[in-house]
């Protein structure tokens, strides 16, 4: 068993990001498939939101000890900007997250294949009352403009980073490490329940692009990219910008305004030349020993 341990640190971290994102999408997309194909007789919109939140919590407990559980390229980018993660990790982490989301979507499709085919009549499409593409990727509501949907994703992801960056700050009100996953899951649930009606609340480029690529290869076709005036780029670009804006907002309004950290309690005071000299001379009893001690 010891021989199975991967020695390369980057590979270990990518494995963790892959598996964590896989678990996240397994919970979320499975719930979406169950709700959609049952025509909301086995769950509703809230069920999907809660399932994604449980997926976040489970994935974080699973991978926090390896990478800190980013599970999201926008989070990885923000941590690179904060110098908490090396920039050389950004692309490998993002690709691992993307692959995890893709393969999770494939497994959900296999598990719910019969239900999807029965619901859609065997026609895999993005539009209409029997569309099934939204089980996997996110799509905008018909009433929303492109610019407003971009703003929607910027705000949602900004709120995510703004609220999670404070959890480990010891100068503020830090969360106990073991409670960080359920707290983050609750934050995600809050965002999903309040900011997902317009565009599905992706707030995660890997969570959207991975399933979208899967639907492209599984029978839905290029329509998953061309629909709604090529809307697919919005959940890729907007969350990255939103994550950076949330990070900057946290730094300016909170982190840079916190009190300076307390000095270590065991930090000794500067020596008082005359007093310390006399005390040391009395203790040593000889000028030679004192001179050696000083050097």
PDB file of C-alpha atoms in Angstrom:
ATOM      1  CA  UNK A   1       0.000   0.000   0.000  1.00  0.00           C
ATOM      2  CA  UNK A   2       2.877   2.355   0.765  1.00  0.00           C
ATOM      3  CA  UNK A   3       4.121   1.866  -2.812  1.00  0.00           C
ATOM      4  CA  UNK A   4       0.847   3.310  -4.130  1.00  0.00           C
ATOM      5  CA  UNK A   5       1.595   6.705  -2.586  1.00  0.00           C
ATOM      6  CA  UNK A   6       2.356   9.271  -5.269  1.00  0.00           C
ATOM      7  CA  UNK A   7       5.632  11.036  -4.518  1.00  0.00           C
ATOM      8  CA  UNK A   8       5.106  14.077  -6.714  1.00  0.00           C
ATOM      9  CA  UNK A   9       3.291  16.756  -4.693  1.00  0.00           C
ATOM     10  CA  UNK A  10       1.660  18.407  -7.713  1.00  0.00           C
ATOM     11  CA  UNK A  11       0.215  15.117  -8.925  1.00  0.00           C
ATOM     12  CA  UNK A  12      -1.192  14.409  -5.467  1.00  0.00           C
ATOM     13  CA  UNK A  13      -2.814  17.823  -5.377  1.00  0.00           C
ATOM     14  CA  UNK A  14      -4.289  17.427  -8.857  1.00  0.00           C
ATOM     15  CA  UNK A  15      -5.704  14.050  -7.863  1.00  0.00           C
ATOM     16  CA  UNK A  16      -7.405  15.686  -4.885  1.00  0.00           C
ATOM     17  CA  UNK A  17      -8.873  18.517  -6.980  1.00  0.00           C
ATOM     18  CA  UNK A  18     -10.074  16.012  -9.563  1.00  0.00           C
ATOM     19  CA  UNK A  19     -11.788  13.794  -7.015  1.00  0.00           C
ATOM     20  CA  UNK A  20     -13.247  16.672  -5.026  1.00  0.00           C
ATOM     21  CA  UNK A  21     -14.828  18.258  -8.103  1.00  0.00           C
ATOM     22  CA  UNK A  22     -16.045  14.827  -9.196  1.00  0.00           C
ATOM     23  CA  UNK A  23     -17.854  14.371  -5.881  1.00  0.00           C
ATOM     24  CA  UNK A  24     -19.314  17.885  -6.043  1.00  0.00           C
ATOM     25  CA  UNK A  25     -20.799  17.302  -9.508  1.00  0.00           C
ATOM     26  CA  UNK A  26     -22.008  13.803  -8.662  1.00  0.00           C
ATOM     27  CA  UNK A  27     -24.220  15.180  -5.914  1.00  0.00           C
ATOM     28  CA  UNK A  28     -25.397  18.234  -7.837  1.00  0.00           C
ATOM     29  CA  UNK A  29     -26.029  16.805 -11.308  1.00  0.00           C
ATOM     30  CA  UNK A  30     -27.614  13.650  -9.911  1.00  0.00           C
ATOM     31  CA  UNK A  31     -30.103  15.789  -8.010  1.00  0.00           C
ATOM     32  CA  UNK A  32     -30.782  17.839 -11.147  1.00  0.00           C
ATOM     33  CA  UNK A  33     -31.393  14.640 -13.135  1.00  0.00           C
ATOM     34  CA  UNK A  34     -33.728  13.259 -10.483  1.00  0.00           C
ATOM     35  CA  UNK A  35     -35.770  16.464 -10.248  1.00  0.00           C
ATOM     36  CA  UNK A  36     -35.923  17.050 -14.016  1.00  0.00           C
ATOM     37  CA  UNK A  37     -36.766  13.529 -15.176  1.00  0.00           C
ATOM     38  CA  UNK A  38     -39.373  12.994 -12.438  1.00  0.00           C
ATOM     39  CA  UNK A  39     -41.032  16.288 -13.432  1.00  0.00           C
ATOM     40  CA  UNK A  40     -40.467  17.526  -9.862  1.00  0.00           C
ATOM     41  CA  UNK A  41     -42.275  14.626  -8.227  1.00  0.00           C
ATOM     42  CA  UNK A  42     -39.017  13.487  -6.600  1.00  0.00           C
ATOM     43  CA  UNK A  43     -37.570  16.800  -5.522  1.00  0.00           C
ATOM     44  CA  UNK A  44     -37.754  20.437  -6.492  1.00  0.00           C
ATOM     45  CA  UNK A  45     -35.450  23.380  -7.241  1.00  0.00           C
ATOM     46  CA  UNK A  46     -34.383  23.539  -3.605  1.00  0.00           C
ATOM     47  CA  UNK A  47     -33.349  19.884  -3.762  1.00  0.00           C
ATOM     48  CA  UNK A  48     -30.742  20.677  -6.398  1.00  0.00           C
ATOM     49  CA  UNK A  49     -29.408  23.628  -4.403  1.00  0.00           C
ATOM     50  CA  UNK A  50     -29.093  21.509  -1.283  1.00  0.00           C
ATOM     51  CA  UNK A  51     -27.457  18.637  -3.160  1.00  0.00           C
ATOM     52  CA  UNK A  52     -24.760  20.922  -4.562  1.00  0.00           C
ATOM     53  CA  UNK A  53     -24.169  22.260  -1.049  1.00  0.00           C
ATOM     54  CA  UNK A  54     -23.824  18.748   0.366  1.00  0.00           C
ATOM     55  CA  UNK A  55     -21.450  18.020  -2.501  1.00  0.00           C
ATOM     56  CA  UNK A  56     -19.317  21.033  -1.555  1.00  0.00           C
ATOM     57  CA  UNK A  57     -19.173  19.960   2.080  1.00  0.00           C
ATOM     58  CA  UNK A  58     -18.339  16.340   1.255  1.00  0.00           C
ATOM     59  CA  UNK A  59     -15.677  17.304  -1.278  1.00  0.00           C
ATOM     60  CA  UNK A  60     -14.059  19.725   1.164  1.00  0.00           C
ATOM     61  CA  UNK A  61     -13.852  17.155   3.952  1.00  0.00           C
ATOM     62  CA  UNK A  62     -12.400  14.755   1.407  1.00  0.00           C
ATOM     63  CA  UNK A  63      -9.649  17.009   0.036  1.00  0.00           C
ATOM     64  CA  UNK A  64      -8.889  19.833   2.478  1.00  0.00           C
ATOM     65  CA  UNK A  65      -5.822  18.087   3.839  1.00  0.00           C
ATOM     66  CA  UNK A  66      -4.214  17.930   0.390  1.00  0.00           C
ATOM     67  CA  UNK A  67      -4.984  21.222  -1.371  1.00  0.00           C
ATOM     68  CA  UNK A  68      -7.388  23.130   0.835  1.00  0.00           C
ATOM     69  CA  UNK A  69     -10.243  22.051  -1.475  1.00  0.00           C
ATOM     70  CA  UNK A  70     -10.489  24.733  -4.157  1.00  0.00           C
ATOM     71  CA  UNK A  71     -12.903  22.799  -6.439  1.00  0.00           C
ATOM     72  CA  UNK A  72     -13.244  25.934  -8.560  1.00  0.00           C
ATOM     73  CA  UNK A  73     -10.800  27.733 -10.905  1.00  0.00           C
ATOM     74  CA  UNK A  74     -12.076  31.088  -9.617  1.00  0.00           C
ATOM     75  CA  UNK A  75     -11.054  30.087  -6.092  1.00  0.00           C
ATOM     76  CA  UNK A  76      -7.673  28.854  -7.318  1.00  0.00           C
ATOM     77  CA  UNK A  77      -7.101  32.137  -9.160  1.00  0.00           C
ATOM     78  CA  UNK A  78      -7.938  34.185  -6.080  1.00  0.00           C
ATOM     79  CA  UNK A  79      -5.617  32.111  -3.909  1.00  0.00           C
ATOM     80  CA  UNK A  80      -2.829  32.662  -6.445  1.00  0.00           C
ATOM     81  CA  UNK A  81      -3.432  36.424  -6.313  1.00  0.00           C
ATOM     82  CA  UNK A  82      -3.278  36.242  -2.502  1.00  0.00           C
ATOM     83  CA  UNK A  83       0.003  34.266  -2.791  1.00  0.00           C
ATOM     84  CA  UNK A  84      -1.458  31.396  -0.854  1.00  0.00           C
ATOM     85  CA  UNK A  85      -0.916  29.111  -3.857  1.00  0.00           C
ATOM     86  CA  UNK A  86       1.847  29.184  -6.451  1.00  0.00           C
ATOM     87  CA  UNK A  87       0.838  30.469  -9.886  1.00  0.00           C
ATOM     88  CA  UNK A  88       2.301  27.283 -11.340  1.00  0.00           C
ATOM     89  CA  UNK A  89      -0.589  25.413  -9.697  1.00  0.00           C
ATOM     90  CA  UNK A  90      -3.387  27.386 -11.379  1.00  0.00           C
ATOM     91  CA  UNK A  91      -3.525  25.587 -14.728  1.00  0.00           C
ATOM     92  CA  UNK A  92      -3.012  22.034 -13.370  1.00  0.00           C
ATOM     93  CA  UNK A  93      -5.652  22.599 -10.678  1.00  0.00           C
ATOM     94  CA  UNK A  94      -8.129  24.023 -13.200  1.00  0.00           C
ATOM     95  CA  UNK A  95      -7.640  21.168 -15.656  1.00  0.00           C
ATOM     96  CA  UNK A  96      -8.049  18.623 -12.867  1.00  0.00           C
ATOM     97  CA  UNK A  97     -11.268  20.287 -11.752  1.00  0.00           C
ATOM     98  CA  UNK A  98     -12.515  20.333 -15.348  1.00  0.00           C
ATOM     99  CA  UNK A  99     -11.770  16.644 -15.816  1.00  0.00           C
ATOM    100  CA  UNK A 100     -13.482  15.740 -12.551  1.00  0.00           C
ATOM    101  CA  UNK A 101     -16.603  17.641 -13.611  1.00  0.00           C
ATOM    102  CA  UNK A 102     -16.595  15.983 -17.036  1.00  0.00           C
ATOM    103  CA  UNK A 103     -16.317  12.434 -15.724  1.00  0.00           C
ATOM    104  CA  UNK A 104     -18.897  13.038 -12.996  1.00  0.00           C
ATOM    105  CA  UNK A 105     -21.345  14.181 -15.669  1.00  0.00           C
ATOM    106  CA  UNK A 106     -20.632  11.035 -17.661  1.00  0.00           C
ATOM    107  CA  UNK A 107     -21.383   8.851 -14.646  1.00  0.00           C
ATOM    108  CA  UNK A 108     -24.603  10.744 -13.880  1.00  0.00           C
ATOM    109  CA  UNK A 109     -25.637  10.226 -17.492  1.00  0.00           C
ATOM    110  CA  UNK A 110     -25.051   6.470 -17.197  1.00  0.00           C
ATOM    111  CA  UNK A 111     -26.937   6.247 -13.903  1.00  0.00           C
ATOM    112  CA  UNK A 112     -29.920   8.249 -15.195  1.00  0.00           C
ATOM    113  CA  UNK A 113     -29.769   7.179 -18.849  1.00  0.00           C
ATOM    114  CA  UNK A 114     -33.145   5.405 -18.881  1.00  0.00           C
ATOM    115  CA  UNK A 115     -34.856   8.272 -17.059  1.00  0.00           C
ATOM    116  CA  UNK A 116     -33.334  10.859 -19.416  1.00  0.00           C
ATOM    117  CA  UNK A 117     -34.405   8.931 -22.507  1.00  0.00           C
ATOM    118  CA  UNK A 118     -37.910   8.372 -21.200  1.00  0.00           C
ATOM    119  CA  UNK A 119     -38.294  12.028 -20.256  1.00  0.00           C
ATOM    120  CA  UNK A 120     -36.904  13.405 -23.529  1.00  0.00           C
ATOM    121  CA  UNK A 121     -38.396  10.799 -25.844  1.00  0.00           C
ATOM    122  CA  UNK A 122     -34.887   9.979 -26.986  1.00  0.00           C
ATOM    123  CA  UNK A 123     -34.302  13.501 -28.347  1.00  0.00           C
ATOM    124  CA  UNK A 124     -31.455  15.246 -26.540  1.00  0.00           C
ATOM    125  CA  UNK A 125     -31.977  18.990 -26.855  1.00  0.00           C
ATOM    126  CA  UNK A 126     -31.285  22.318 -25.195  1.00  0.00           C
ATOM    127  CA  UNK A 127     -34.674  23.912 -25.860  1.00  0.00           C
ATOM    128  CA  UNK A 128     -38.284  23.039 -25.154  1.00  0.00           C
ATOM    129  CA  UNK A 129     -40.272  21.487 -22.303  1.00  0.00           C
ATOM    130  CA  UNK A 130     -38.375  18.195 -22.582  1.00  0.00           C
ATOM    131  CA  UNK A 131     -34.871  19.611 -22.735  1.00  0.00           C
ATOM    132  CA  UNK A 132     -32.296  17.779 -20.638  1.00  0.00           C
ATOM    133  CA  UNK A 133     -29.092  19.761 -21.224  1.00  0.00           C
ATOM    134  CA  UNK A 134     -29.736  21.821 -18.075  1.00  0.00           C
ATOM    135  CA  UNK A 135     -29.292  18.668 -15.993  1.00  0.00           C
ATOM    136  CA  UNK A 136     -25.578  19.099 -16.580  1.00  0.00           C
ATOM    137  CA  UNK A 137     -24.542  22.655 -17.546  1.00  0.00           C
ATOM    138  CA  UNK A 138     -26.188  25.983 -16.756  1.00  0.00           C
ATOM    139  CA  UNK A 139     -28.289  28.051 -19.152  1.00  0.00           C
ATOM    140  CA  UNK A 140     -29.810  31.538 -18.889  1.00  0.00           C
ATOM    141  CA  UNK A 141     -33.479  32.302 -18.528  1.00  0.00           C
ATOM    142  CA  UNK A 142     -35.030  33.572 -21.750  1.00  0.00           C
ATOM    143  CA  UNK A 143     -35.859  36.966 -20.264  1.00  0.00           C
ATOM    144  CA  UNK A 144     -32.329  37.958 -19.243  1.00  0.00           C
ATOM    145  CA  UNK A 145     -29.897  39.940 -21.394  1.00  0.00           C
ATOM    146  CA  UNK A 146     -26.304  38.936 -21.986  1.00  0.00           C
ATOM    147  CA  UNK A 147     -24.934  41.837 -19.964  1.00  0.00           C
ATOM    148  CA  UNK A 148     -27.244  41.182 -17.036  1.00  0.00           C
ATOM    149  CA  UNK A 149     -26.353  37.489 -16.992  1.00  0.00           C
ATOM    150  CA  UNK A 150     -22.666  38.442 -16.942  1.00  0.00           C
ATOM    151  CA  UNK A 151     -23.317  40.685 -13.963  1.00  0.00           C
ATOM    152  CA  UNK A 152     -25.259  37.874 -12.304  1.00  0.00           C
ATOM    153  CA  UNK A 153     -22.245  35.557 -12.406  1.00  0.00           C
ATOM    154  CA  UNK A 154     -19.812  38.268 -11.336  1.00  0.00           C
ATOM    155  CA  UNK A 155     -21.914  39.111  -8.286  1.00  0.00           C
ATOM    156  CA  UNK A 156     -22.537  35.472  -7.305  1.00  0.00           C
ATOM    157  CA  UNK A 157     -18.876  34.482  -7.457  1.00  0.00           C
ATOM    158  CA  UNK A 158     -17.799  37.707  -5.785  1.00  0.00           C
ATOM    159  CA  UNK A 159     -20.088  36.940  -2.863  1.00  0.00           C
ATOM    160  CA  UNK A 160     -18.628  33.453  -2.623  1.00  0.00           C
ATOM    161  CA  UNK A 161     -15.017  34.641  -2.313  1.00  0.00           C
ATOM    162  CA  UNK A 162     -15.913  37.575  -0.081  1.00  0.00           C
ATOM    163  CA  UNK A 163     -17.593  35.257   2.414  1.00  0.00           C
ATOM    164  CA  UNK A 164     -15.109  32.373   2.468  1.00  0.00           C
ATOM    165  CA  UNK A 165     -11.825  34.290   2.668  1.00  0.00           C
ATOM    166  CA  UNK A 166     -12.506  35.402   6.240  1.00  0.00           C
ATOM    167  CA  UNK A 167     -13.026  31.903   7.631  1.00  0.00           C
ATOM    168  CA  UNK A 168      -9.368  31.261   8.448  1.00  0.00           C
ATOM    169  CA  UNK A 169      -8.379  34.786   9.529  1.00  0.00           C
ATOM    170  CA  UNK A 170      -7.161  34.580  13.128  1.00  0.00           C
ATOM    171  CA  UNK A 171      -7.367  38.361  13.643  1.00  0.00           C
ATOM    172  CA  UNK A 172     -11.083  38.329  12.873  1.00  0.00           C
ATOM    173  CA  UNK A 173     -13.502  35.601  13.994  1.00  0.00           C
ATOM    174  CA  UNK A 174     -11.973  32.418  12.560  1.00  0.00           C
ATOM    175  CA  UNK A 175     -14.085  29.330  12.094  1.00  0.00           C
ATOM    176  CA  UNK A 176     -12.914  26.076  13.698  1.00  0.00           C
ATOM    177  CA  UNK A 177     -11.108  24.147  10.945  1.00  0.00           C
ATOM    178  CA  UNK A 178     -13.440  21.187  11.239  1.00  0.00           C
ATOM    179  CA  UNK A 179     -16.490  23.393  10.691  1.00  0.00           C
ATOM    180  CA  UNK A 180     -15.231  25.221   7.603  1.00  0.00           C
ATOM    181  CA  UNK A 181     -16.750  22.717   5.106  1.00  0.00           C
ATOM    182  CA  UNK A 182     -20.330  22.996   6.417  1.00  0.00           C
ATOM    183  CA  UNK A 183     -19.966  26.781   6.684  1.00  0.00           C
ATOM    184  CA  UNK A 184     -18.820  27.014   3.057  1.00  0.00           C
ATOM    185  CA  UNK A 185     -21.637  24.673   2.064  1.00  0.00           C
ATOM    186  CA  UNK A 186     -24.128  26.964   3.786  1.00  0.00           C
ATOM    187  CA  UNK A 187     -22.692  29.977   1.949  1.00  0.00           C
ATOM    188  CA  UNK A 188     -23.034  28.120  -1.357  1.00  0.00           C
ATOM    189  CA  UNK A 189     -26.600  27.170  -0.453  1.00  0.00           C
ATOM    190  CA  UNK A 190     -27.429  30.786   0.331  1.00  0.00           C
ATOM    191  CA  UNK A 191     -26.033  31.952  -3.015  1.00  0.00           C
ATOM    192  CA  UNK A 192     -27.867  29.192  -4.888  1.00  0.00           C
ATOM    193  CA  UNK A 193     -31.165  29.966  -3.182  1.00  0.00           C
ATOM    194  CA  UNK A 194     -30.925  33.705  -3.848  1.00  0.00           C
ATOM    195  CA  UNK A 195     -28.888  34.145  -7.040  1.00  0.00           C
ATOM    196  CA  UNK A 196     -29.493  31.189  -9.352  1.00  0.00           C
ATOM    197  CA  UNK A 197     -32.835  31.981 -11.009  1.00  0.00           C
ATOM    198  CA  UNK A 198     -31.292  34.059 -13.796  1.00  0.00           C
ATOM    199  CA  UNK A 199     -28.528  31.755 -15.006  1.00  0.00           C
ATOM    200  CA  UNK A 200     -28.482  28.603 -12.885  1.00  0.00           C
ATOM    201  CA  UNK A 201     -25.836  29.878 -10.482  1.00  0.00           C
ATOM    202  CA  UNK A 202     -22.717  28.218 -11.870  1.00  0.00           C
ATOM    203  CA  UNK A 203     -20.187  30.522 -10.068  1.00  0.00           C
ATOM    204  CA  UNK A 204     -17.601  27.931 -11.096  1.00  0.00           C
ATOM    205  CA  UNK A 205     -16.084  27.643 -14.605  1.00  0.00           C
ATOM    206  CA  UNK A 206     -15.158  23.963 -14.189  1.00  0.00           C
ATOM    207  CA  UNK A 207     -18.627  23.085 -12.863  1.00  0.00           C
ATOM    208  CA  UNK A 208     -20.125  24.503 -16.087  1.00  0.00           C
ATOM    209  CA  UNK A 209     -17.574  23.751 -18.804  1.00  0.00           C
ATOM    210  CA  UNK A 210     -16.920  20.144 -17.781  1.00  0.00           C
ATOM    211  CA  UNK A 211     -20.591  19.081 -18.062  1.00  0.00           C
ATOM    212  CA  UNK A 212     -21.030  21.221 -21.192  1.00  0.00           C
ATOM    213  CA  UNK A 213     -18.164  19.415 -22.900  1.00  0.00           C
ATOM    214  CA  UNK A 214     -19.697  16.113 -21.875  1.00  0.00           C
ATOM    215  CA  UNK A 215     -23.080  16.981 -23.385  1.00  0.00           C
ATOM    216  CA  UNK A 216     -21.279  18.046 -26.562  1.00  0.00           C
ATOM    217  CA  UNK A 217     -19.774  14.565 -26.888  1.00  0.00           C
ATOM    218  CA  UNK A 218     -22.761  12.581 -25.591  1.00  0.00           C
ATOM    219  CA  UNK A 219     -25.371  13.550 -28.168  1.00  0.00           C
ATOM    220  CA  UNK A 220     -26.616  17.051 -27.445  1.00  0.00           C
ATOM    221  CA  UNK A 221     -24.300  18.434 -30.133  1.00  0.00           C
ATOM    222  CA  UNK A 222     -22.803  21.876 -30.721  1.00  0.00           C
ATOM    223  CA  UNK A 223     -26.078  23.507 -29.689  1.00  0.00           C
ATOM    224  CA  UNK A 224     -24.860  23.432 -26.090  1.00  0.00           C
ATOM    225  CA  UNK A 225     -22.273  26.048 -27.140  1.00  0.00           C
ATOM    226  CA  UNK A 226     -24.189  28.008 -29.779  1.00  0.00           C
ATOM    227  CA  UNK A 227     -27.507  28.377 -27.949  1.00  0.00           C
ATOM    228  CA  UNK A 228     -28.616  31.706 -26.477  1.00  0.00           C
ATOM    229  CA  UNK A 229     -26.242  33.629 -28.748  1.00  0.00           C
ATOM    230  CA  UNK A 230     -23.121  31.698 -27.688  1.00  0.00           C
ATOM    231  CA  UNK A 231     -23.821  32.301 -24.026  1.00  0.00           C
ATOM    232  CA  UNK A 232     -21.422  29.554 -22.882  1.00  0.00           C
ATOM    233  CA  UNK A 233     -18.502  31.972 -22.334  1.00  0.00           C
ATOM    234  CA  UNK A 234     -20.351  33.870 -19.590  1.00  0.00           C
ATOM    235  CA  UNK A 235     -20.008  31.192 -16.850  1.00  0.00           C
ATOM    236  CA  UNK A 236     -16.358  30.814 -17.854  1.00  0.00           C
ATOM    237  CA  UNK A 237     -15.222  34.434 -17.765  1.00  0.00           C
ATOM    238  CA  UNK A 238     -17.601  36.152 -15.330  1.00  0.00           C
ATOM    239  CA  UNK A 239     -16.814  33.911 -12.297  1.00  0.00           C
ATOM    240  CA  UNK A 240     -13.085  34.563 -12.696  1.00  0.00           C
ATOM    241  CA  UNK A 241     -13.668  38.319 -12.699  1.00  0.00           C
ATOM    242  CA  UNK A 242     -16.190  38.047  -9.875  1.00  0.00           C
ATOM    243  CA  UNK A 243     -13.782  36.011  -7.767  1.00  0.00           C
ATOM    244  CA  UNK A 244     -11.083  38.651  -8.173  1.00  0.00           C
ATOM    245  CA  UNK A 245     -13.497  41.465  -7.323  1.00  0.00           C
ATOM    246  CA  UNK A 246     -14.665  39.597  -4.223  1.00  0.00           C
ATOM    247  CA  UNK A 247     -11.053  39.054  -3.189  1.00  0.00           C
ATOM    248  CA  UNK A 248     -10.137  42.720  -3.650  1.00  0.00           C
ATOM    249  CA  UNK A 249     -13.250  43.784  -1.736  1.00  0.00           C
ATOM    250  CA  UNK A 250     -12.283  41.532   1.153  1.00  0.00           C
ATOM    251  CA  UNK A 251      -8.727  42.872   1.222  1.00  0.00           C
ATOM    252  CA  UNK A 252      -9.704  46.549   1.092  1.00  0.00           C
ATOM    253  CA  UNK A 253     -12.657  46.481   3.481  1.00  0.00           C
ATOM    254  CA  UNK A 254     -11.627  43.754   5.937  1.00  0.00           C
ATOM    255  CA  UNK A 255      -8.113  42.278   5.899  1.00  0.00           C
ATOM    256  CA  UNK A 256      -6.204  45.551   5.572  1.00  0.00           C
ATOM    257  CA  UNK A 257      -8.362  47.116   8.305  1.00  0.00           C
ATOM    258  CA  UNK A 258      -7.824  44.399  10.913  1.00  0.00           C
ATOM    259  CA  UNK A 259      -5.538  45.143  13.889  1.00  0.00           C
ATOM    260  CA  UNK A 260      -1.904  44.211  13.571  1.00  0.00           C
ATOM    261  CA  UNK A 261      -1.111  40.729  14.861  1.00  0.00           C
ATOM    262  CA  UNK A 262       0.052  40.538  18.479  1.00  0.00           C
ATOM    263  CA  UNK A 263       3.796  39.950  18.975  1.00  0.00           C
ATOM    264  CA  UNK A 264       4.798  36.499  20.239  1.00  0.00           C
ATOM    265  CA  UNK A 265       4.267  36.166  23.986  1.00  0.00           C
ATOM    266  CA  UNK A 266       7.799  34.820  24.536  1.00  0.00           C
ATOM    267  CA  UNK A 267       9.496  37.737  22.789  1.00  0.00           C
ATOM    268  CA  UNK A 268      12.147  39.058  25.222  1.00  0.00           C
ATOM    269  CA  UNK A 269      12.570  42.776  25.901  1.00  0.00           C
ATOM    270  CA  UNK A 270      15.725  44.614  24.678  1.00  0.00           C
ATOM    271  CA  UNK A 271      18.579  44.363  27.206  1.00  0.00           C
ATOM    272  CA  UNK A 272      19.323  47.270  29.514  1.00  0.00           C
ATOM    273  CA  UNK A 273      23.107  47.731  29.067  1.00  0.00           C
ATOM    274  CA  UNK A 274      24.167  48.789  32.587  1.00  0.00           C
ATOM    275  CA  UNK A 275      21.811  46.536  34.514  1.00  0.00           C
ATOM    276  CA  UNK A 276      22.324  43.427  32.386  1.00  0.00           C
ATOM    277  CA  UNK A 277      26.101  43.904  32.486  1.00  0.00           C
ATOM    278  CA  UNK A 278      26.203  44.026  36.264  1.00  0.00           C
ATOM    279  CA  UNK A 279      23.824  41.069  36.675  1.00  0.00           C
ATOM    280  CA  UNK A 280      25.790  38.941  34.240  1.00  0.00           C
ATOM    281  CA  UNK A 281      29.107  39.924  35.843  1.00  0.00           C
ATOM    282  CA  UNK A 282      27.802  38.989  39.274  1.00  0.00           C
ATOM    283  CA  UNK A 283      26.517  35.683  37.970  1.00  0.00           C
ATOM    284  CA  UNK A 284      29.725  34.741  36.185  1.00  0.00           C
ATOM    285  CA  UNK A 285      32.153  36.156  38.746  1.00  0.00           C
ATOM    286  CA  UNK A 286      34.841  36.979  36.183  1.00  0.00           C
ATOM    287  CA  UNK A 287      35.389  39.541  33.496  1.00  0.00           C
ATOM    288  CA  UNK A 288      36.845  36.897  31.146  1.00  0.00           C
ATOM    289  CA  UNK A 289      33.708  34.761  31.320  1.00  0.00           C
ATOM    290  CA  UNK A 290      31.549  37.866  30.813  1.00  0.00           C
ATOM    291  CA  UNK A 291      33.465  38.816  27.679  1.00  0.00           C
ATOM    292  CA  UNK A 292      33.042  35.343  26.247  1.00  0.00           C
ATOM    293  CA  UNK A 293      29.337  35.413  26.999  1.00  0.00           C
ATOM    294  CA  UNK A 294      28.896  38.695  25.182  1.00  0.00           C
ATOM    295  CA  UNK A 295      30.451  37.304  22.000  1.00  0.00           C
TER     296      UNK A 295
END
